[in-house]
Amino acid sequence: MQNSPLRFSLLIIGLAGLIFYLAYQFVPPPPPSEIKIATGREGGAYYNFALQYKQQLAEKFNVKLEIVPTAGSVEAITALANNEVDFAFVQGGVAKNIKTIDKEGLVSVASLFYEPLWVFHQSNVSARYLSDFKGKRIAVGELGSGTRPLAVHRLKNNGVTAENSTFLNIPSAEAVEKLKAGEVDVAFFVTAPTSKWIAELMAFPNIDLMHFERYKAYTRRFHHLNHVEINQGSIDLEKNLPEKDTTLISVAASLLAHKDMHSGLIRVFLHVLKPIHEKGGLLEPSKTFPTDEYLELPLHNSAKHFLAHGPSWLENFFPLGVAVQLERLSIMIIPLLTLLLPLLKGAFPIYRWSIRFKIYRWYQTLRDIDQEIQDIEALKIDVIESKIAQLTSLRCELATQKQASIPLSYMSEFYTLRVHINLILQQLKEQQQHLRQLAS
């Protein structure tokens, strides 16, 4: 029984450590510190937002973001599906219509801002409806961009196809130059109003911006489409661009990720996205984005909770990096506590029983002797001396136990045992002395 409390405590600590180690094997790895995001061409809205993300992720969360420029949304979502990047900007309507990739493993993080469909045309080209562009030279966006499928589909709805018109699959920068040079009659762009090309084309002579007179028909027929108002002078007050209020149809840009993306990294991204996009802009009132609206793919579970309820309670009390680590460990701590609480609850009764068991074992020896000497007067001298030796040995065994090693709560039973041993031993010695006197 020497050092029993210490040994028992070490046993409990060792067992808890073993359970902790086994549970830790099921803890997910920490979020990656280096990730890639697919954007559009350099200088575009996607690329510029990614530059802001990159700075914030590095400064606040020590996460390195590599920006991978692409031709546009189609190429970006393809890169994401092929595991070439971890996140991708995608224009609304692209994920739903693209058929050449497997989208089962992809999810949405949030929609971020409106992207109008800008249709610029030569002033001498009639442009009341898209059907007026039949037979014209039309820049519909380069292959791999999100602009091209949106432009081609809307033109097709109006009877304008590659069979009756000239479709030019060229990048936006080239389309701008050809439009200004008169080599293109119409050019489609899907971009934010802050793009340098928008103000440039609005200010260029003999180039006009199309007003979508039938915007209600588009938004009701195609649910991924919205409409936005570009008010007079909102692009450039000094030059009064545009010169009149103009209605455009638009889509919402979204951020996509892999379905198995680490939930901690999703929330890290949302902490960066929120202050950047919730400020609003020329088209979006403040607090409109980021949002779970206008999405074509299912929302990541962590993003769903964040967008609906904001930061978790851990993030309200701890820095985000600490909160993410605590969330990782919670997967281990909850089952660990589930195992440890019953263990600790049952450990102390077992400990008490282990100490009492040894005392009771001594008591059993004492009881056996007591039962054997019930008729003490009929016992012979050699039997009495044998029992005296047995009790003396038992008393010596108790004497070797260090009282300091016995918990105070059990000292009463320990001393009571010693008293009972001495009591029976005294009876045996008195009978021994009586028999010796009779023999003499």
Coordinates of C-alpha atoms in Angstrom, one line a residue:
M1 CA 0.0 0.0 0.0
Q2 CA 3.1 2.2 0.1
N3 CA 2.6 5.4 -2.1
S4 CA -0.8 4.0 -3.2
P5 CA -2.3 7.5 -3.8
L6 CA 0.6 8.5 -6.0
R7 CA 0.6 5.2 -7.9
F8 CA -3.1 5.5 -8.5
S9 CA -2.8 9.1 -9.6
L10 CA -0.1 8.1 -12.1
L11 CA -2.2 5.3 -13.4
I12 CA -5.2 7.7 -14.0
I13 CA -2.9 10.2 -15.7
G14 CA -1.4 7.5 -17.9
L15 CA -4.8 6.2 -18.8
A16 CA -6.0 9.7 -19.6
G17 CA -2.9 10.3 -21.7
L18 CA -3.5 7.0 -23.7
I19 CA -7.1 8.0 -24.4
F20 CA -5.9 11.5 -25.4
Y21 CA -3.4 10.0 -27.8
L22 CA -5.9 7.6 -29.3
A23 CA -8.5 10.4 -29.7
Y24 CA -5.8 12.7 -31.3
Q25 CA -5.5 10.3 -34.2
F26 CA -9.0 11.3 -35.3
V27 CA -8.3 15.1 -35.1
P28 CA -8.3 16.6 -38.6
P29 CA -5.1 18.3 -39.7
P30 CA -4.7 22.0 -39.3
P31 CA -5.7 24.3 -42.1
P32 CA -3.1 24.6 -44.9
S33 CA -0.9 27.6 -44.8
E34 CA -0.4 27.8 -48.6
I35 CA -3.3 27.9 -51.0
K36 CA -4.2 28.8 -54.6
I37 CA -7.0 30.8 -56.0
A38 CA -8.0 31.0 -59.7
T39 CA -9.1 34.4 -60.9
G40 CA -9.6 36.1 -64.3
R41 CA -7.0 38.0 -66.2
E42 CA -4.7 40.4 -64.4
G43 CA -6.2 43.8 -64.0
G44 CA -9.8 42.4 -63.8
A45 CA -12.1 42.6 -60.8
Y46 CA -11.4 39.0 -59.7
Y47 CA -7.7 39.5 -59.8
N48 CA -7.8 42.8 -57.9
F49 CA -10.0 41.3 -55.2
A50 CA -7.6 38.4 -54.9
L51 CA -4.8 40.8 -54.3
Q52 CA -6.7 42.3 -51.3
Y53 CA -7.3 38.8 -50.0
K54 CA -3.6 37.9 -50.4
Q55 CA -2.6 40.9 -48.3
Q56 CA -5.1 40.3 -45.5
L57 CA -4.5 36.6 -45.3
A58 CA -0.8 37.1 -45.0
E59 CA -1.0 39.9 -42.4
K60 CA -3.7 38.5 -40.2
F61 CA -3.5 34.7 -40.5
N62 CA -0.1 34.0 -41.9
V63 CA -1.6 32.2 -44.9
K64 CA 0.1 32.5 -48.2
L65 CA -2.2 32.9 -51.2
E66 CA -1.0 32.2 -54.7
I67 CA -3.1 33.9 -57.4
V68 CA -3.5 31.9 -60.6
P69 CA -4.8 34.1 -63.5
T70 CA -7.1 32.3 -66.1
A71 CA -9.1 33.3 -69.1
G72 CA -12.2 33.5 -66.9
S73 CA -14.8 31.6 -65.0
V74 CA -14.9 28.5 -67.2
E75 CA -11.2 28.0 -67.0
A76 CA -11.2 28.8 -63.3
I77 CA -13.9 26.3 -62.4
T78 CA -12.2 23.7 -64.5
A79 CA -8.9 24.3 -62.7
L80 CA -10.8 23.9 -59.4
A81 CA -12.4 20.6 -60.5
N82 CA -9.0 19.3 -61.5
N83 CA -7.5 20.1 -58.1
E84 CA -5.1 22.6 -59.6
V85 CA -6.3 25.4 -57.2
D86 CA -8.1 25.5 -53.9
F87 CA -10.6 28.3 -54.6
A88 CA -12.0 29.9 -57.7
F89 CA -13.9 33.0 -58.7
V90 CA -16.8 32.0 -60.8
Q91 CA -19.4 34.1 -62.6
G92 CA -23.1 33.4 -62.0
G93 CA -24.6 31.0 -64.5
V94 CA -21.3 29.3 -65.4
A95 CA -21.4 26.4 -62.9
K96 CA -24.9 25.5 -63.9
N97 CA -24.4 25.5 -67.6
I98 CA -21.0 24.0 -67.9
K99 CA -21.3 20.3 -68.7
T100 CA -17.7 19.2 -69.3
I101 CA -16.5 18.9 -65.6
D102 CA -17.6 17.0 -62.5
K103 CA -19.1 19.5 -60.1
E104 CA -20.0 17.0 -57.4
G105 CA -16.9 17.8 -55.3
L106 CA -17.4 21.6 -55.5
V107 CA -19.3 23.9 -53.1
S108 CA -19.9 27.6 -52.8
V109 CA -18.4 29.8 -50.1
A110 CA -20.4 32.9 -50.8
S111 CA -21.6 35.2 -53.6
L112 CA -19.6 38.4 -53.5
F113 CA -20.7 41.2 -55.8
Y114 CA -22.8 42.0 -58.9
E115 CA -21.3 41.7 -62.3
P116 CA -23.3 43.5 -65.0
L117 CA -23.4 42.4 -68.6
W118 CA -22.1 45.5 -70.4
V119 CA -22.9 45.6 -74.1
F120 CA -21.1 48.3 -76.0
H121 CA -21.8 49.0 -79.7
Q122 CA -20.9 51.4 -82.4
S123 CA -23.2 54.4 -82.4
N124 CA -24.5 53.6 -85.9
V125 CA -25.6 50.1 -84.9
S126 CA -29.3 49.8 -83.8
A127 CA -29.3 48.4 -80.2
R128 CA -32.8 48.4 -78.8
Y129 CA -32.9 44.6 -78.4
L130 CA -30.2 42.0 -78.7
S131 CA -31.9 40.7 -81.8
D132 CA -30.8 43.8 -83.6
F133 CA -27.2 42.5 -83.6
K134 CA -28.0 39.7 -86.1
G135 CA -25.4 39.8 -88.9
K136 CA -23.0 41.9 -86.9
R137 CA -19.4 41.4 -85.8
I138 CA -19.7 40.5 -82.1
A139 CA -17.0 40.1 -79.5
V140 CA -18.5 37.5 -77.2
G141 CA -15.5 36.9 -74.9
E142 CA -12.6 34.4 -75.2
L143 CA -12.9 30.7 -74.8
G144 CA -12.7 29.8 -71.1
S145 CA -14.2 33.0 -69.9
G146 CA -17.6 33.4 -68.2
T147 CA -18.5 36.2 -70.5
R148 CA -18.7 34.0 -73.6
P149 CA -21.4 31.5 -72.4
L150 CA -23.5 34.3 -70.9
A151 CA -23.3 36.4 -74.1
V152 CA -23.8 33.4 -76.5
H153 CA -26.9 32.2 -74.5
R154 CA -28.5 35.6 -74.4
L155 CA -27.9 36.2 -78.1
K156 CA -29.3 32.8 -78.9
N157 CA -32.4 33.6 -76.9
N158 CA -32.8 36.5 -79.4
G159 CA -32.1 34.5 -82.5
V160 CA -28.5 35.7 -82.9
T161 CA -26.1 32.7 -83.5
A162 CA -22.7 32.0 -85.0
E163 CA -24.5 30.9 -88.2
N164 CA -26.1 34.3 -88.9
S165 CA -23.5 36.6 -87.3
T166 CA -19.7 36.7 -86.7
F167 CA -18.7 35.7 -83.2
L168 CA -15.2 36.7 -82.2
N169 CA -13.7 34.7 -79.3
I170 CA -11.2 37.3 -78.1
P171 CA -10.0 38.6 -74.7
S172 CA -11.6 41.7 -73.2
A173 CA -8.5 43.9 -73.8
E174 CA -8.5 43.0 -77.5
A175 CA -12.2 43.5 -77.8
V176 CA -11.9 47.0 -76.4
E177 CA -9.2 47.9 -79.0
K178 CA -11.1 46.4 -81.9
L179 CA -14.3 48.2 -80.8
K180 CA -12.5 51.5 -80.7
A181 CA -10.9 50.8 -84.1
G182 CA -14.3 50.1 -85.6
E183 CA -13.3 46.4 -86.3
V184 CA -16.1 45.1 -84.1
D185 CA -19.7 46.2 -84.1
V186 CA -20.6 44.9 -80.6
A187 CA -18.7 43.8 -77.6
F188 CA -19.9 41.9 -74.5
F189 CA -18.2 42.3 -71.1
V190 CA -19.0 40.9 -67.7
T191 CA -17.1 42.8 -65.1
A192 CA -17.4 45.2 -62.2
P193 CA -18.1 48.9 -62.9
T194 CA -14.7 49.7 -61.5
S195 CA -13.0 48.0 -64.4
K196 CA -10.8 50.5 -66.3
W197 CA -12.4 49.4 -69.6
I198 CA -15.9 50.6 -68.6
A199 CA -15.1 54.2 -68.1
E200 CA -12.8 54.1 -71.1
L201 CA -15.5 52.9 -73.5
M202 CA -18.1 55.2 -72.1
A203 CA -15.9 58.2 -72.8
F204 CA -14.9 57.1 -76.3
P205 CA -16.7 58.8 -79.1
N206 CA -19.2 56.9 -81.3
I207 CA -19.5 54.0 -78.8
D208 CA -22.7 53.6 -76.8
L209 CA -23.8 51.4 -73.9
M210 CA -26.9 49.4 -74.5
H211 CA -29.9 49.9 -72.1
F212 CA -31.7 46.6 -71.4
E213 CA -35.3 47.8 -71.9
R214 CA -36.7 44.2 -71.3
Y215 CA -34.7 43.5 -68.2
K216 CA -37.8 42.2 -66.4
A217 CA -38.3 39.5 -69.0
Y218 CA -34.7 38.4 -68.6
T219 CA -34.7 38.2 -64.8
R220 CA -38.0 36.3 -64.7
R221 CA -37.0 33.8 -67.4
F222 CA -33.5 33.2 -66.1
H223 CA -33.4 33.0 -62.3
H224 CA -29.6 33.5 -62.0
L225 CA -29.9 36.9 -63.6
N226 CA -30.6 40.2 -61.7
H227 CA -30.8 43.8 -62.9
V228 CA -28.8 46.8 -61.8
E229 CA -29.2 50.5 -62.4
I230 CA -26.2 52.5 -63.6
N231 CA -27.2 56.0 -62.7
Q232 CA -26.2 59.1 -64.6
G233 CA -22.7 60.2 -63.6
S234 CA -22.1 57.2 -61.3
I235 CA -19.0 56.0 -63.2
D236 CA -17.4 59.4 -63.6
L237 CA -19.0 62.6 -62.2
E238 CA -16.6 65.0 -63.9
K239 CA -17.3 63.5 -67.4
N240 CA -20.9 62.6 -66.5
L241 CA -20.5 58.9 -67.3
P242 CA -22.9 57.5 -68.2
E243 CA -24.9 60.4 -69.6
K244 CA -28.2 58.9 -68.6
D245 CA -29.6 56.2 -66.3
T246 CA -29.1 52.8 -67.8
T247 CA -30.4 49.4 -66.7
L248 CA -28.3 46.3 -67.2
I249 CA -28.8 42.7 -66.5
S250 CA -26.3 41.1 -64.2
V251 CA -25.0 38.0 -62.5
A252 CA -23.4 37.6 -59.1
A253 CA -19.8 36.5 -58.8
S254 CA -19.2 33.7 -56.4
L255 CA -16.3 32.1 -54.6
L256 CA -16.1 28.3 -55.0
A257 CA -14.0 25.7 -53.1
H258 CA -13.6 22.0 -52.7
K259 CA -16.3 20.1 -50.8
D260 CA -13.7 18.7 -48.3
M261 CA -12.0 22.1 -47.8
H262 CA -10.9 22.6 -44.2
S263 CA -13.7 24.3 -42.3
G264 CA -11.2 26.5 -40.5
L265 CA -9.9 27.8 -43.8
I266 CA -13.4 28.5 -45.0
R267 CA -14.0 30.7 -42.0
V268 CA -10.6 32.4 -42.4
F269 CA -11.6 33.3 -45.9
L270 CA -14.9 34.6 -44.8
H271 CA -13.3 36.8 -42.1
V272 CA -11.3 38.3 -44.9
L273 CA -14.1 38.6 -47.5
K274 CA -16.7 40.2 -45.2
P275 CA -15.0 43.6 -44.5
I276 CA -14.0 43.9 -48.2
H277 CA -17.4 43.1 -49.7
E278 CA -19.9 44.3 -47.1
K279 CA -18.9 47.9 -47.7
G280 CA -20.9 47.7 -51.0
G281 CA -20.2 49.6 -54.2
L282 CA -21.8 51.4 -57.1
L283 CA -24.2 48.6 -57.6
E284 CA -24.5 47.0 -54.1
P285 CA -25.9 48.7 -51.0
S286 CA -23.7 48.1 -47.9
K287 CA -24.3 44.8 -46.1
T288 CA -25.6 43.1 -49.2
F289 CA -22.6 40.9 -49.7
P290 CA -21.2 38.4 -48.9
T291 CA -24.4 36.3 -49.0
D292 CA -25.8 32.9 -49.5
E293 CA -28.1 34.1 -52.3
Y294 CA -27.6 33.7 -56.1
L295 CA -25.6 30.5 -55.6
E296 CA -25.7 27.6 -58.1
L297 CA -23.7 25.0 -56.0
P298 CA -24.4 23.8 -52.5
L299 CA -23.0 26.0 -49.7
H300 CA -20.2 24.7 -47.6
N301 CA -21.5 23.8 -44.1
S302 CA -19.0 26.2 -42.3
A303 CA -19.9 29.0 -44.7
K304 CA -23.6 28.4 -44.2
H305 CA -23.2 28.8 -40.4
F306 CA -21.0 31.8 -40.8
L307 CA -23.3 33.7 -43.2
A308 CA -26.4 32.9 -41.1
H309 CA -25.0 33.4 -37.6
G310 CA -21.7 35.2 -38.0
P311 CA -18.5 34.1 -36.1
S312 CA -18.7 31.1 -33.8
W313 CA -18.8 31.7 -30.0
L314 CA -15.1 30.6 -29.9
E315 CA -14.2 33.3 -32.4
N316 CA -16.0 35.9 -30.2
F317 CA -13.7 35.1 -27.3
F318 CA -10.4 34.1 -28.9
P319 CA -8.4 35.2 -31.9
L320 CA -9.5 33.4 -35.0
G321 CA -6.3 31.3 -35.2
V322 CA -6.7 30.1 -31.7
A323 CA -10.4 29.5 -32.2
V324 CA -9.7 27.3 -35.2
Q325 CA -7.2 25.2 -33.2
L326 CA -9.7 24.9 -30.4
E327 CA -12.4 23.7 -32.8
R328 CA -9.9 21.1 -34.1
L329 CA -9.3 19.9 -30.6
S330 CA -13.0 19.9 -29.7
I331 CA -13.4 16.9 -32.0
M332 CA -11.0 15.2 -29.6
I333 CA -12.0 16.8 -26.3
I334 CA -15.7 16.0 -26.5
P335 CA -15.3 12.2 -26.8
L336 CA -12.3 12.4 -24.4
L337 CA -14.5 14.0 -21.8
T338 CA -17.2 11.5 -22.5
L339 CA -14.7 8.7 -21.7
L340 CA -12.9 10.4 -18.8
L341 CA -15.9 11.6 -16.8
P342 CA -17.2 8.1 -16.2
L343 CA -13.7 6.9 -15.7
L344 CA -13.0 9.5 -13.1
K345 CA -16.4 9.0 -11.5
G346 CA -15.7 5.3 -11.1
A347 CA -12.0 5.6 -10.3
F348 CA -12.3 6.8 -6.8
P349 CA -14.7 4.1 -5.7
I350 CA -12.3 1.6 -7.2
Y351 CA -9.4 3.3 -5.3
R352 CA -11.3 3.1 -2.1
W353 CA -12.2 -0.5 -2.7
S354 CA -8.5 -1.3 -3.5
I355 CA -7.4 0.1 -0.1
R356 CA -10.2 -1.5 1.8
F357 CA -9.6 -4.8 0.0
K358 CA -6.2 -5.1 1.6
I359 CA -7.5 -4.2 5.0
Y360 CA -10.4 -6.6 4.6
R361 CA -7.9 -9.3 3.6
W362 CA -6.1 -8.9 6.9
Y363 CA -9.5 -8.9 8.6
Q364 CA -10.3 -12.2 6.9
T365 CA -7.2 -13.7 8.3
L366 CA -8.1 -12.4 11.7
R367 CA -11.6 -13.7 11.4
D368 CA -10.4 -17.2 10.5
I369 CA -8.2 -17.3 13.5
D370 CA -11.0 -16.0 15.7
Q371 CA -13.4 -18.7 14.5
E372 CA -10.7 -21.4 15.1
I373 CA -10.3 -20.4 18.7
Q374 CA -13.9 -20.1 19.6
D375 CA -13.6 -22.9 22.2
I376 CA -10.3 -21.6 23.4
E377 CA -10.3 -23.6 26.6
A378 CA -10.3 -26.8 24.7
L379 CA -7.2 -25.9 22.6
K380 CA -3.9 -27.5 23.2
I381 CA -0.8 -25.4 24.0
D382 CA 0.9 -26.1 20.6
V383 CA -2.2 -24.9 18.7
I384 CA -2.4 -21.7 20.8
E385 CA 1.3 -21.0 20.3
S386 CA 0.8 -21.5 16.5
K387 CA -2.0 -19.0 16.4
I388 CA 0.0 -16.5 18.5
A389 CA 2.8 -16.8 16.0
Q390 CA 0.4 -16.3 13.1
L391 CA -1.1 -13.1 14.7
T392 CA 2.4 -11.8 15.7
S393 CA 3.4 -12.2 12.0
L394 CA 0.2 -10.3 10.9
R395 CA 0.9 -7.5 13.4
C396 CA 4.5 -7.2 12.1
E397 CA 3.2 -7.0 8.6
L398 CA 0.9 -4.1 9.6
A399 CA 3.8 -2.5 11.4
T400 CA 5.8 -2.4 8.2
Q401 CA 3.1 -0.2 6.5
K402 CA 4.0 3.4 6.6
Q403 CA 1.1 5.3 8.2
A404 CA 1.9 8.3 6.0
S405 CA 1.1 6.3 2.9
I406 CA -2.4 5.5 4.2
P407 CA -5.1 8.2 3.4
L408 CA -6.5 9.8 6.5
S409 CA -10.0 8.6 5.6
Y410 CA -8.9 5.0 6.1
M411 CA -6.8 5.4 9.3
S412 CA -9.9 4.5 11.5
E413 CA -10.2 1.1 9.8
F414 CA -6.5 0.5 10.0
Y415 CA -6.3 1.3 13.7
T416 CA -9.4 -0.7 14.4
L417 CA -7.8 -3.7 12.8
R418 CA -4.7 -3.4 14.9
V419 CA -6.8 -3.1 18.1
H420 CA -8.7 -6.3 17.2
I421 CA -5.5 -8.2 16.5
N422 CA -4.1 -7.1 19.9
L423 CA -7.4 -8.1 21.5
I424 CA -7.4 -11.7 20.2
L425 CA -3.6 -12.0 20.7
Q426 CA -4.1 -11.0 24.3
Q427 CA -6.7 -13.7 24.8
L428 CA -4.4 -16.3 23.3
K429 CA -1.5 -15.3 25.5
E430 CA -3.6 -15.4 28.6
Q431 CA -4.8 -18.9 27.7
Q432 CA -1.2 -19.9 27.0
Q433 CA -0.1 -18.7 30.4
H434 CA -3.0 -20.5 32.1
L435 CA -2.1 -23.8 30.4
R436 CA 1.5 -23.4 31.4
Q437 CA 0.6 -22.8 35.0
L438 CA -1.6 -26.0 35.0
A439 CA 1.2 -28.0 33.4
S440 CA 3.7 -26.9 36.1

